[in-house]
mmCIF file of C-alpha atoms in Angstrom:
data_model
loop_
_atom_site.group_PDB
_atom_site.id
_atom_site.type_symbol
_atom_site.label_atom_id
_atom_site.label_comp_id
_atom_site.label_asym_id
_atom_site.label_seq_id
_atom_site.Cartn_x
_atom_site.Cartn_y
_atom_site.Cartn_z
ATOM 1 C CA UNK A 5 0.000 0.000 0.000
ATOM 2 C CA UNK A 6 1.130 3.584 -1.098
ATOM 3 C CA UNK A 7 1.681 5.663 2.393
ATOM 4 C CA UNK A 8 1.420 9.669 1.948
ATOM 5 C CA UNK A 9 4.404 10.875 3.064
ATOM 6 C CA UNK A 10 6.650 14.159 4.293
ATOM 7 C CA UNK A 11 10.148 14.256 3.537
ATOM 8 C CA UNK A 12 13.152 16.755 4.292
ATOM 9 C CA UNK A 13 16.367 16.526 3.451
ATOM 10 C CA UNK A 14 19.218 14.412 1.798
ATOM 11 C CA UNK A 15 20.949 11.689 2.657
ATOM 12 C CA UNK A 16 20.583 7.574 4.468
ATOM 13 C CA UNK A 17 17.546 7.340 4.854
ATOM 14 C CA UNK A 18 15.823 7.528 8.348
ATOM 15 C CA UNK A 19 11.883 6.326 8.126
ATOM 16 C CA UNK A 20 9.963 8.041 11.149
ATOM 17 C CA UNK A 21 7.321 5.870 12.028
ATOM 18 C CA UNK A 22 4.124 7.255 13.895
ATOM 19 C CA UNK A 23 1.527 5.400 16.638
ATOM 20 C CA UNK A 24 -1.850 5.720 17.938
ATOM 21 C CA UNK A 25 -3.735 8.842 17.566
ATOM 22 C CA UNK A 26 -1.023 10.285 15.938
ATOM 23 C CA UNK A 27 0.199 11.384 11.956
ATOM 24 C CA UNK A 28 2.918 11.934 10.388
ATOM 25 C CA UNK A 29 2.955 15.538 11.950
ATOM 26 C CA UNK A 30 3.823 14.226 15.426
ATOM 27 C CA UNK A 31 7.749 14.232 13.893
ATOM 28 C CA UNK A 32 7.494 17.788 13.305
ATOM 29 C CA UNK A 33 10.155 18.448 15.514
ATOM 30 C CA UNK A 34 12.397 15.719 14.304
ATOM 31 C CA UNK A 35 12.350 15.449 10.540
ATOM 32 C CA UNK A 36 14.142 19.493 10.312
ATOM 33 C CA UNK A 37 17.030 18.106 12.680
ATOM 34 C CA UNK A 38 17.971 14.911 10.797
ATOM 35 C CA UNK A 39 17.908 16.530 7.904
ATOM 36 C CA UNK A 40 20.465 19.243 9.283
ATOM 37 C CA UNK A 41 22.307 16.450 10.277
ATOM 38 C CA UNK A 42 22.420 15.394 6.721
ATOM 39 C CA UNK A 43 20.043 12.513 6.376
ATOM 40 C CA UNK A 44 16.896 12.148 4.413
ATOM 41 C CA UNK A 45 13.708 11.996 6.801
ATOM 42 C CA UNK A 46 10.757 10.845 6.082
ATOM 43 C CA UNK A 47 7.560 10.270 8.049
ATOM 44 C CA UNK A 48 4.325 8.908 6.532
ATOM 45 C CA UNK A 49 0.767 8.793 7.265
ATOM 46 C CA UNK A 50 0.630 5.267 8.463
ATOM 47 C CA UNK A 51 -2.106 2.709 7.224
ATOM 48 C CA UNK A 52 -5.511 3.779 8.435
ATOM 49 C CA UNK A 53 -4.580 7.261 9.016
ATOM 50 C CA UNK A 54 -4.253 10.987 7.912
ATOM 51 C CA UNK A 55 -3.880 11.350 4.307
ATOM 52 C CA UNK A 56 -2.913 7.026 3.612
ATOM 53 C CA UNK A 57 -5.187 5.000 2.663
ATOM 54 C CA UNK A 58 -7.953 3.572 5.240
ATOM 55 C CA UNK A 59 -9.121 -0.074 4.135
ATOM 56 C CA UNK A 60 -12.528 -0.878 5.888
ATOM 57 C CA UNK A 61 -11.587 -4.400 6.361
ATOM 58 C CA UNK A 62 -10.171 -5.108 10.137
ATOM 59 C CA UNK A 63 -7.569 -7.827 8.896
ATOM 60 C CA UNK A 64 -6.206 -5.549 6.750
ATOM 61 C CA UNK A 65 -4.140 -3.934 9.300
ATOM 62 C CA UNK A 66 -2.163 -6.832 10.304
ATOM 63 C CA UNK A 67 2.009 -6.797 11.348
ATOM 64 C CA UNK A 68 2.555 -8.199 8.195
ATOM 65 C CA UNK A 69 0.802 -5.273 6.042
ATOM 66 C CA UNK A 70 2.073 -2.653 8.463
ATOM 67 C CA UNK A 71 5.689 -3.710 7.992
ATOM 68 C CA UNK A 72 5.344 -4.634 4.419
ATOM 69 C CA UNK A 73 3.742 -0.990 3.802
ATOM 70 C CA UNK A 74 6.998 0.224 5.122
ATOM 71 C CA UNK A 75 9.093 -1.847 2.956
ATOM 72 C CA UNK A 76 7.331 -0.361 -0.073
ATOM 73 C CA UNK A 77 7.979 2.932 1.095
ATOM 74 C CA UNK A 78 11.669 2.009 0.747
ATOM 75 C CA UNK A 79 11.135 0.735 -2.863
ATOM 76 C CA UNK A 80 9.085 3.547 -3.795
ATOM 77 C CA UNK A 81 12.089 5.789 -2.973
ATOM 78 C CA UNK A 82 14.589 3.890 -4.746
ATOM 79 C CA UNK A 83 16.435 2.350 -1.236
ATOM 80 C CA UNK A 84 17.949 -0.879 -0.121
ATOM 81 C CA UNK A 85 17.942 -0.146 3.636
ATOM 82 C CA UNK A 86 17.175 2.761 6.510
ATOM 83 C CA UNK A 87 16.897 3.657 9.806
ATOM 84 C CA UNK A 88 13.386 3.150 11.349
ATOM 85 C CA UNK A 89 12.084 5.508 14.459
ATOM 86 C CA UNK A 90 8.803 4.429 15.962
ATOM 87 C CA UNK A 91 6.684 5.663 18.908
ATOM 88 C CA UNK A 92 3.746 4.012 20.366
ATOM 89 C CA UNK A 93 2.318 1.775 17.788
ATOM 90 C CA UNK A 94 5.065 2.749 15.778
ATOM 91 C CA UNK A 95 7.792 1.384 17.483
ATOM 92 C CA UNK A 96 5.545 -2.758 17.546
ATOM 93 C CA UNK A 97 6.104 -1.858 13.837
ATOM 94 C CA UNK A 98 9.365 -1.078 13.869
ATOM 95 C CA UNK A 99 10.892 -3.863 15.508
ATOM 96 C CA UNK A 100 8.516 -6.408 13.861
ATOM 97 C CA UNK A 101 10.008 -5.375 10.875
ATOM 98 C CA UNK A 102 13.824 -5.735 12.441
ATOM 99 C CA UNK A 103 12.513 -9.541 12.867
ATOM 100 C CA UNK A 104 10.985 -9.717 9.459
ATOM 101 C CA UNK A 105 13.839 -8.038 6.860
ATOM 102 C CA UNK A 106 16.898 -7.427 8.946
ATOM 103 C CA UNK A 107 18.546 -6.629 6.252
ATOM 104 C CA UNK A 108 16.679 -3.755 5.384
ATOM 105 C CA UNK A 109 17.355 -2.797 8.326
ATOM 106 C CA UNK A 110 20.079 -0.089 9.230
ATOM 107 C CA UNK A 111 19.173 0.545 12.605
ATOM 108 C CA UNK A 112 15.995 0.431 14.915
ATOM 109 C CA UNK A 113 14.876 3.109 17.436
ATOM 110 C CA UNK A 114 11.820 2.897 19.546
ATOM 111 C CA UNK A 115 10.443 5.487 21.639
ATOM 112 C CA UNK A 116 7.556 4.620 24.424
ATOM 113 C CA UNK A 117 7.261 1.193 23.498
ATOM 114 C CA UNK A 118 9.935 -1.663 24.665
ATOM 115 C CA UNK A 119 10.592 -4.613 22.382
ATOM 116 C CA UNK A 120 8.693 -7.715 23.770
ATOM 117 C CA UNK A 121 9.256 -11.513 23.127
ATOM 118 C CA UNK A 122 6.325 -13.076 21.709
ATOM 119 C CA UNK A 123 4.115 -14.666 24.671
ATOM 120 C CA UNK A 124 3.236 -18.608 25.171
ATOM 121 C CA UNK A 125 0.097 -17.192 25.810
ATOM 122 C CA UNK A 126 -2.132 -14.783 23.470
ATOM 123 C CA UNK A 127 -2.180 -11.362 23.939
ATOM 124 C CA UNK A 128 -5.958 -10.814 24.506
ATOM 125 C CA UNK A 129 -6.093 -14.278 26.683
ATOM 126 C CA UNK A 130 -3.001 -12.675 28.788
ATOM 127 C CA UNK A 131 -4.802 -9.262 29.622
ATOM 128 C CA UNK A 132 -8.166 -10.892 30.126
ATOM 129 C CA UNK A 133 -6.361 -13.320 32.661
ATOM 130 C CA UNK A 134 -4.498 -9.981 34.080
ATOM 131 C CA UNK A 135 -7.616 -6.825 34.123
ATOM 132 C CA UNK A 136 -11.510 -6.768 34.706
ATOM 133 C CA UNK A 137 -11.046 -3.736 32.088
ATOM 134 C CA UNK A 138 -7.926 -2.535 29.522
ATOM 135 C CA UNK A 139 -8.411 -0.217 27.029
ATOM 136 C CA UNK A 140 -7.162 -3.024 24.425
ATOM 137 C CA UNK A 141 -10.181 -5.077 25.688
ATOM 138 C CA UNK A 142 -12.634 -2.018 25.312
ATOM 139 C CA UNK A 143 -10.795 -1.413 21.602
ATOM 140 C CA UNK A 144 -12.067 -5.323 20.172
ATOM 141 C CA UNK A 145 -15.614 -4.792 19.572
ATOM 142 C CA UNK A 146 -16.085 -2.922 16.124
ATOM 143 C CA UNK A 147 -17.812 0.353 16.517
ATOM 144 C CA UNK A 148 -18.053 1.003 19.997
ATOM 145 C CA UNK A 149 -14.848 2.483 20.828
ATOM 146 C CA UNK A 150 -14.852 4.422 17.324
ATOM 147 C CA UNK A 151 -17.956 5.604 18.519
ATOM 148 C CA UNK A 152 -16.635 6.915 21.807
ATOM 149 C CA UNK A 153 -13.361 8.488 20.396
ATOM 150 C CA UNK A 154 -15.462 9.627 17.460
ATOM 151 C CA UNK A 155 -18.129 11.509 19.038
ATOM 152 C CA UNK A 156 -15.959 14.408 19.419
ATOM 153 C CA UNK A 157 -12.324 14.239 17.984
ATOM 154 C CA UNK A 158 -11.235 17.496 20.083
ATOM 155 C CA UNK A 159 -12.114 16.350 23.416
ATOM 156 C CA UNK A 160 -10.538 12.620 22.573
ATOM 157 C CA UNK A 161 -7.620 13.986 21.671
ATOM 158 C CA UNK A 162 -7.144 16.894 24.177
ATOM 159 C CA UNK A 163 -7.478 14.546 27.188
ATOM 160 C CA UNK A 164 -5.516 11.941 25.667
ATOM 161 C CA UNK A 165 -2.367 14.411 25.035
ATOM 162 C CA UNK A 166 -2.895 16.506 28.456
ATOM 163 C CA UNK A 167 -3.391 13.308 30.544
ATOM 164 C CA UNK A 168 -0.919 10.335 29.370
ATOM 165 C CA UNK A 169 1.921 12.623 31.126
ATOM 166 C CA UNK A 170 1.727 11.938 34.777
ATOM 167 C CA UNK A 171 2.610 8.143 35.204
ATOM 168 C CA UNK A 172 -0.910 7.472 35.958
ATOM 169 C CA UNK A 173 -2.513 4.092 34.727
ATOM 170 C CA UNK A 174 -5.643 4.244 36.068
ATOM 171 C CA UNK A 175 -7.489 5.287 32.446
ATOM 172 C CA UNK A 176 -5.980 2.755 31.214
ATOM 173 C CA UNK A 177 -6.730 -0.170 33.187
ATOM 174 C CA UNK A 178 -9.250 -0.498 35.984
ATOM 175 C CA UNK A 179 -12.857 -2.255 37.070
ATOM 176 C CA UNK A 180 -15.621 -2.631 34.358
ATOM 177 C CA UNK A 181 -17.875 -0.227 35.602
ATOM 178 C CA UNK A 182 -19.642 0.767 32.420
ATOM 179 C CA UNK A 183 -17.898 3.597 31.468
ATOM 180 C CA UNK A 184 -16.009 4.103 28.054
ATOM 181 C CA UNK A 185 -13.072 5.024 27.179
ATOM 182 C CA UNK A 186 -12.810 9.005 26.631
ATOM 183 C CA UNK A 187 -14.998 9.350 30.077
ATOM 184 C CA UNK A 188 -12.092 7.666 31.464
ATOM 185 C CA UNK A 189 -9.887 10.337 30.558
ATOM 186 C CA UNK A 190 -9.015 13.170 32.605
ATOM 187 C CA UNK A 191 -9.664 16.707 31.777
ATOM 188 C CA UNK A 192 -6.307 18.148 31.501
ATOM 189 C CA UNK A 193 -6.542 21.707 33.279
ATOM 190 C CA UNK A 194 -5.159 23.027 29.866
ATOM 191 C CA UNK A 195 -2.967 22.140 27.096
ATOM 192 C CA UNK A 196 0.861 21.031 27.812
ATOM 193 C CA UNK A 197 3.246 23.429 27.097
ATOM 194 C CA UNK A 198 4.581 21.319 24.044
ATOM 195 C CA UNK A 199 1.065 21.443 22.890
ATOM 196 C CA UNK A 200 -0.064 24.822 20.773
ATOM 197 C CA UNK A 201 -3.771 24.989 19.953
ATOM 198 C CA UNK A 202 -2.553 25.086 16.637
ATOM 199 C CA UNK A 203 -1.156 21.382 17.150
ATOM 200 C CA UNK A 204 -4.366 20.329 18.710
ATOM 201 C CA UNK A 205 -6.165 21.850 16.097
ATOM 202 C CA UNK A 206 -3.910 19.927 13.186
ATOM 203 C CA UNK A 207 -4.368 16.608 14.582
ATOM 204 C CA UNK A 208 -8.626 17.545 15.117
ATOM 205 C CA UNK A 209 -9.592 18.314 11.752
ATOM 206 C CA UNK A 210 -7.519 14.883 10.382
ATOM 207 C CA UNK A 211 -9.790 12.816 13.011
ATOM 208 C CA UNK A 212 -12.506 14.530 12.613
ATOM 209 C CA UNK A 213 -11.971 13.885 8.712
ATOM 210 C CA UNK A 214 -10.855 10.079 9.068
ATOM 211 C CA UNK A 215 -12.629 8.677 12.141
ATOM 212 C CA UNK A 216 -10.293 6.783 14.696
ATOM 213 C CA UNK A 217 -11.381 3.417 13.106
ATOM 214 C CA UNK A 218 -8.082 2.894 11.044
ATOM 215 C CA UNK A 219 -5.793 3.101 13.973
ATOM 216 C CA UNK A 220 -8.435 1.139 16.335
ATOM 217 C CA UNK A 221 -8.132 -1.681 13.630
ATOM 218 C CA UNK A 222 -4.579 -2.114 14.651
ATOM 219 C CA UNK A 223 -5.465 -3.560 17.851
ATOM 220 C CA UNK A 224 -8.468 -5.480 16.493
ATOM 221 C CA UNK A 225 -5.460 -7.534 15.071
ATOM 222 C CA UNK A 226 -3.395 -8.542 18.141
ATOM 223 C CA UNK A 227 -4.176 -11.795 18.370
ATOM 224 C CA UNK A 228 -3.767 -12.290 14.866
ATOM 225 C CA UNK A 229 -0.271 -10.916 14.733
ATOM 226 C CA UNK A 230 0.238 -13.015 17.663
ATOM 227 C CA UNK A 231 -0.351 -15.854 15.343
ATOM 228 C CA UNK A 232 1.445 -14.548 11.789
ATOM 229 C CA UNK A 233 4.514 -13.695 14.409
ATOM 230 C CA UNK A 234 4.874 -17.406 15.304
ATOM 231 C CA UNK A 235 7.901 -18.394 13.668
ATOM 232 C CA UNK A 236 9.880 -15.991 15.465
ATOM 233 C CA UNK A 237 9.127 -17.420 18.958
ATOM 234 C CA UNK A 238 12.285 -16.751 20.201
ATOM 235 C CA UNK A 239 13.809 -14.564 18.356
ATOM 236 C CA UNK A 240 15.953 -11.312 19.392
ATOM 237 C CA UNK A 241 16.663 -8.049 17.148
ATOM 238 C CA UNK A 242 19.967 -8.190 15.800
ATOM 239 C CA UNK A 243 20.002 -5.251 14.263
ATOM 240 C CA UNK A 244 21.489 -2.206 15.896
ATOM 241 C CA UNK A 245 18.825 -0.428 18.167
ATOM 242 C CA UNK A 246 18.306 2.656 20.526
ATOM 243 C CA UNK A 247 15.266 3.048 23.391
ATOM 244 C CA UNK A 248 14.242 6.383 24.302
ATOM 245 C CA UNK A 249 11.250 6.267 27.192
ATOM 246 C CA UNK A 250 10.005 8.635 29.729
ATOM 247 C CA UNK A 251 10.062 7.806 33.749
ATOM 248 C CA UNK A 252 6.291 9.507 33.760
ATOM 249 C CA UNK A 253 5.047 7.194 30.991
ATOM 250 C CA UNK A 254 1.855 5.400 32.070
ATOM 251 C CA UNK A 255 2.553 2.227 29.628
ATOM 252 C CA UNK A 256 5.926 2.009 30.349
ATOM 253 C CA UNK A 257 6.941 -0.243 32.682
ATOM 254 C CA UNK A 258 10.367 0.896 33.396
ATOM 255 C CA UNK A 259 11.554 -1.617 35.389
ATOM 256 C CA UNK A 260 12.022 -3.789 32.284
ATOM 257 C CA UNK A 261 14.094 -1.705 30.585
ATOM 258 C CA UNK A 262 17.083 -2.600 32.203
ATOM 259 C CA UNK A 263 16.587 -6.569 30.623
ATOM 260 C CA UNK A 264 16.064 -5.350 27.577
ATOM 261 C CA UNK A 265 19.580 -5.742 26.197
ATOM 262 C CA UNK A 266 18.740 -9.807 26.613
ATOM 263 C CA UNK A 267 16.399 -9.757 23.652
ATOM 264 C CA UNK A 268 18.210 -7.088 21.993
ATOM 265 C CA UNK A 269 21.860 -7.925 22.179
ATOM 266 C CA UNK A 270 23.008 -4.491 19.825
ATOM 267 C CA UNK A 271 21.579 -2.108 22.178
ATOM 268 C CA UNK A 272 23.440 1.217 21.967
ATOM 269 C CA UNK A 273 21.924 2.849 23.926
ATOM 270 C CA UNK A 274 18.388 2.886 26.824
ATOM 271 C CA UNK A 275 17.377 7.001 27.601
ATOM 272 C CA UNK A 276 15.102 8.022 30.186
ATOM 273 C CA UNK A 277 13.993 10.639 30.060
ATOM 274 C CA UNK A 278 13.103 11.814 33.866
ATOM 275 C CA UNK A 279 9.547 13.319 34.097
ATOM 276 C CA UNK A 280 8.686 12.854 30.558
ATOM 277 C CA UNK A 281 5.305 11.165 29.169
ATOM 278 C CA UNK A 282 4.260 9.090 26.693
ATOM 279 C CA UNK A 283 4.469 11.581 23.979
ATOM 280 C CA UNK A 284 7.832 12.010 24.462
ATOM 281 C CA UNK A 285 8.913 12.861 21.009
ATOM 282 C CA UNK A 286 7.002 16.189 20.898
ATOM 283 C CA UNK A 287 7.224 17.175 24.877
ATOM 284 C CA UNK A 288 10.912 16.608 25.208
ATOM 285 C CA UNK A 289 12.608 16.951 21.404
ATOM 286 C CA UNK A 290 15.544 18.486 22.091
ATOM 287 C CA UNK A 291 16.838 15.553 23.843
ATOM 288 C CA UNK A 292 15.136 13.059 22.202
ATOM 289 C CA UNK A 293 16.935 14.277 18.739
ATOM 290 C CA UNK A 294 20.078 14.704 20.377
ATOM 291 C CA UNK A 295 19.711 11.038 21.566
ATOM 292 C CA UNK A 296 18.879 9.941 17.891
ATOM 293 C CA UNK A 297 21.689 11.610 16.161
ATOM 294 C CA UNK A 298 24.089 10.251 18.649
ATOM 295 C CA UNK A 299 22.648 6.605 17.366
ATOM 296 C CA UNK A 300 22.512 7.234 13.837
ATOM 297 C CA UNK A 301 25.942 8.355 13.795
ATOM 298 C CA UNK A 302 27.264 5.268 15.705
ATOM 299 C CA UNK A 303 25.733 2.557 13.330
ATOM 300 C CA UNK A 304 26.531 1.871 9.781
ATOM 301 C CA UNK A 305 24.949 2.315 6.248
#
């Protein structure tokens, strides 16, 4: 599939990969510094969102079509291999795709979201075993959650932006007491400072365009990634690789950082940033592109 993309610059090529509610646009602060730094950024509009195409058919937003869009990316602009950055959902992507076509593969860095080992058990069995109510769970059943996020875009996205900051899990996970997911939200007293009404307003008239269906989809297909991912039980990235996270991230567990470097043995490099949230890319992106230059100048192309 044909991703709409945004490119700056000249150079290796280093593919900035978005996650959930997020476009393309949620680089804006990284794609001008790697290209001062003399590479060739590009961030698309991943599957299901923005200005890409949204296919209305759930299992068409599998691992395998997510990290296969990305390899046709690279075709389309004529290279072998690149650097891939991913946050949130971006970052599964991302190192599903280190598993998939190492070779492809100049380097890996993954901001918010650890690498994890495929489970013996499947991923909606393991959370159902684990919470009365996850926001995963509340995600499965087509339509309702698009209906809640949908119903309106600016408040959705306001409260998730002001509120995933503080290290606070508890509207994400908690007792199944009727309520969806956007009432679980806190009211942030105002926008972050990293946030400009102008920002907000970019990322409400996309979802108020698109609907939040095409990046729901993505977890209407956990399970079944669970099950295309089977032949790499086992398997670690080998591929050179950076972590960036934030200590006030509420679905980062950061204990587990430190054993990371057991399933990725070419770790360069595990940042935490102190007080930072899970948007970490556009709250703190000074350091976070300081961190990412430092990586992308240590491996090799």
């Amino acid at each position: 599939m044909k991703l709409r993309y945004t490119s700056q610059g000249d150079g290796p090529l280093v593919v900035f990969c978005h996650g959930f509610p997020e476009l393309s646009y949620s680089w804006r602060h990284q794609l001008p510094a790697v290209a001062a730094a003399g590479y060739r950024a590009v961030a698309p509009d991943q599957r299901g969102y923005g200005l890409s195409p949204i296919p209305s058919a759930i299992e068409d937003y599998d691992i395998v079509q997510l990290t296969d869009d990305l390899l046709e990316l690279l075709d389309d602009l004529g290279e072998e291999r690149a650097a891939f950055v991913g946050h949130d959902w971006g970052s599964l992507v991302v190192w599903s795709l280190a598993l998939r076509a190492p070779e492809r593969v100049a380097g890996v860095a993954a901001l918010s979201v650890l690498f994890q080992r495929r489970g013996q058990m499947s991923p909606l069995a393991a959370i159902r075993k684990a919470f009365p109510w996850f926001y995963m769970l509340y995600f499965q059943e087509p339509g309702v959650a698009d209906a809640d996020l949908g119903r309106d875009p600016a408040t959705t996205l306001r409260r998730m932006m002001g509120s995933l900051t503080s290290g606070d899990p508890t509207a994400l996970v908690g007792e199944d007491d009727g309520r969806g997911f956007v009432e679980r939200l806190p009211e942030p007293g105002g926008l972050p400072g990293w946030l400009t009404q102008d920002d907000l307003d970019h990322y409400v008239e996309a979802f108020t365009r698109t609907g939040f269906t095409g990046g729901i989809n993505w977890y209407r297909n956990i399970d079944r990634n669970w099950d295309l991912m089977a032949d790499y039980d086992g398997a670690r990235i080998t591929v050179p690789a950076l972590f960036i996270g934030g200590t006030a991230d509420p679905t980062l567990r950061t204990e587990r950082v430190a054993k990371l470097a057991e399933w990725v043995p070419d770790l360069r490099g595990a940042v935490l940033l102190e007080g930072a949230g899970h948007w970490i890319q556009q709250e703190r992106p000074d350091e976070v592109n300081a961190a990412l230059l430092t990586f992308l100048k240590d491996i090799s192309w």
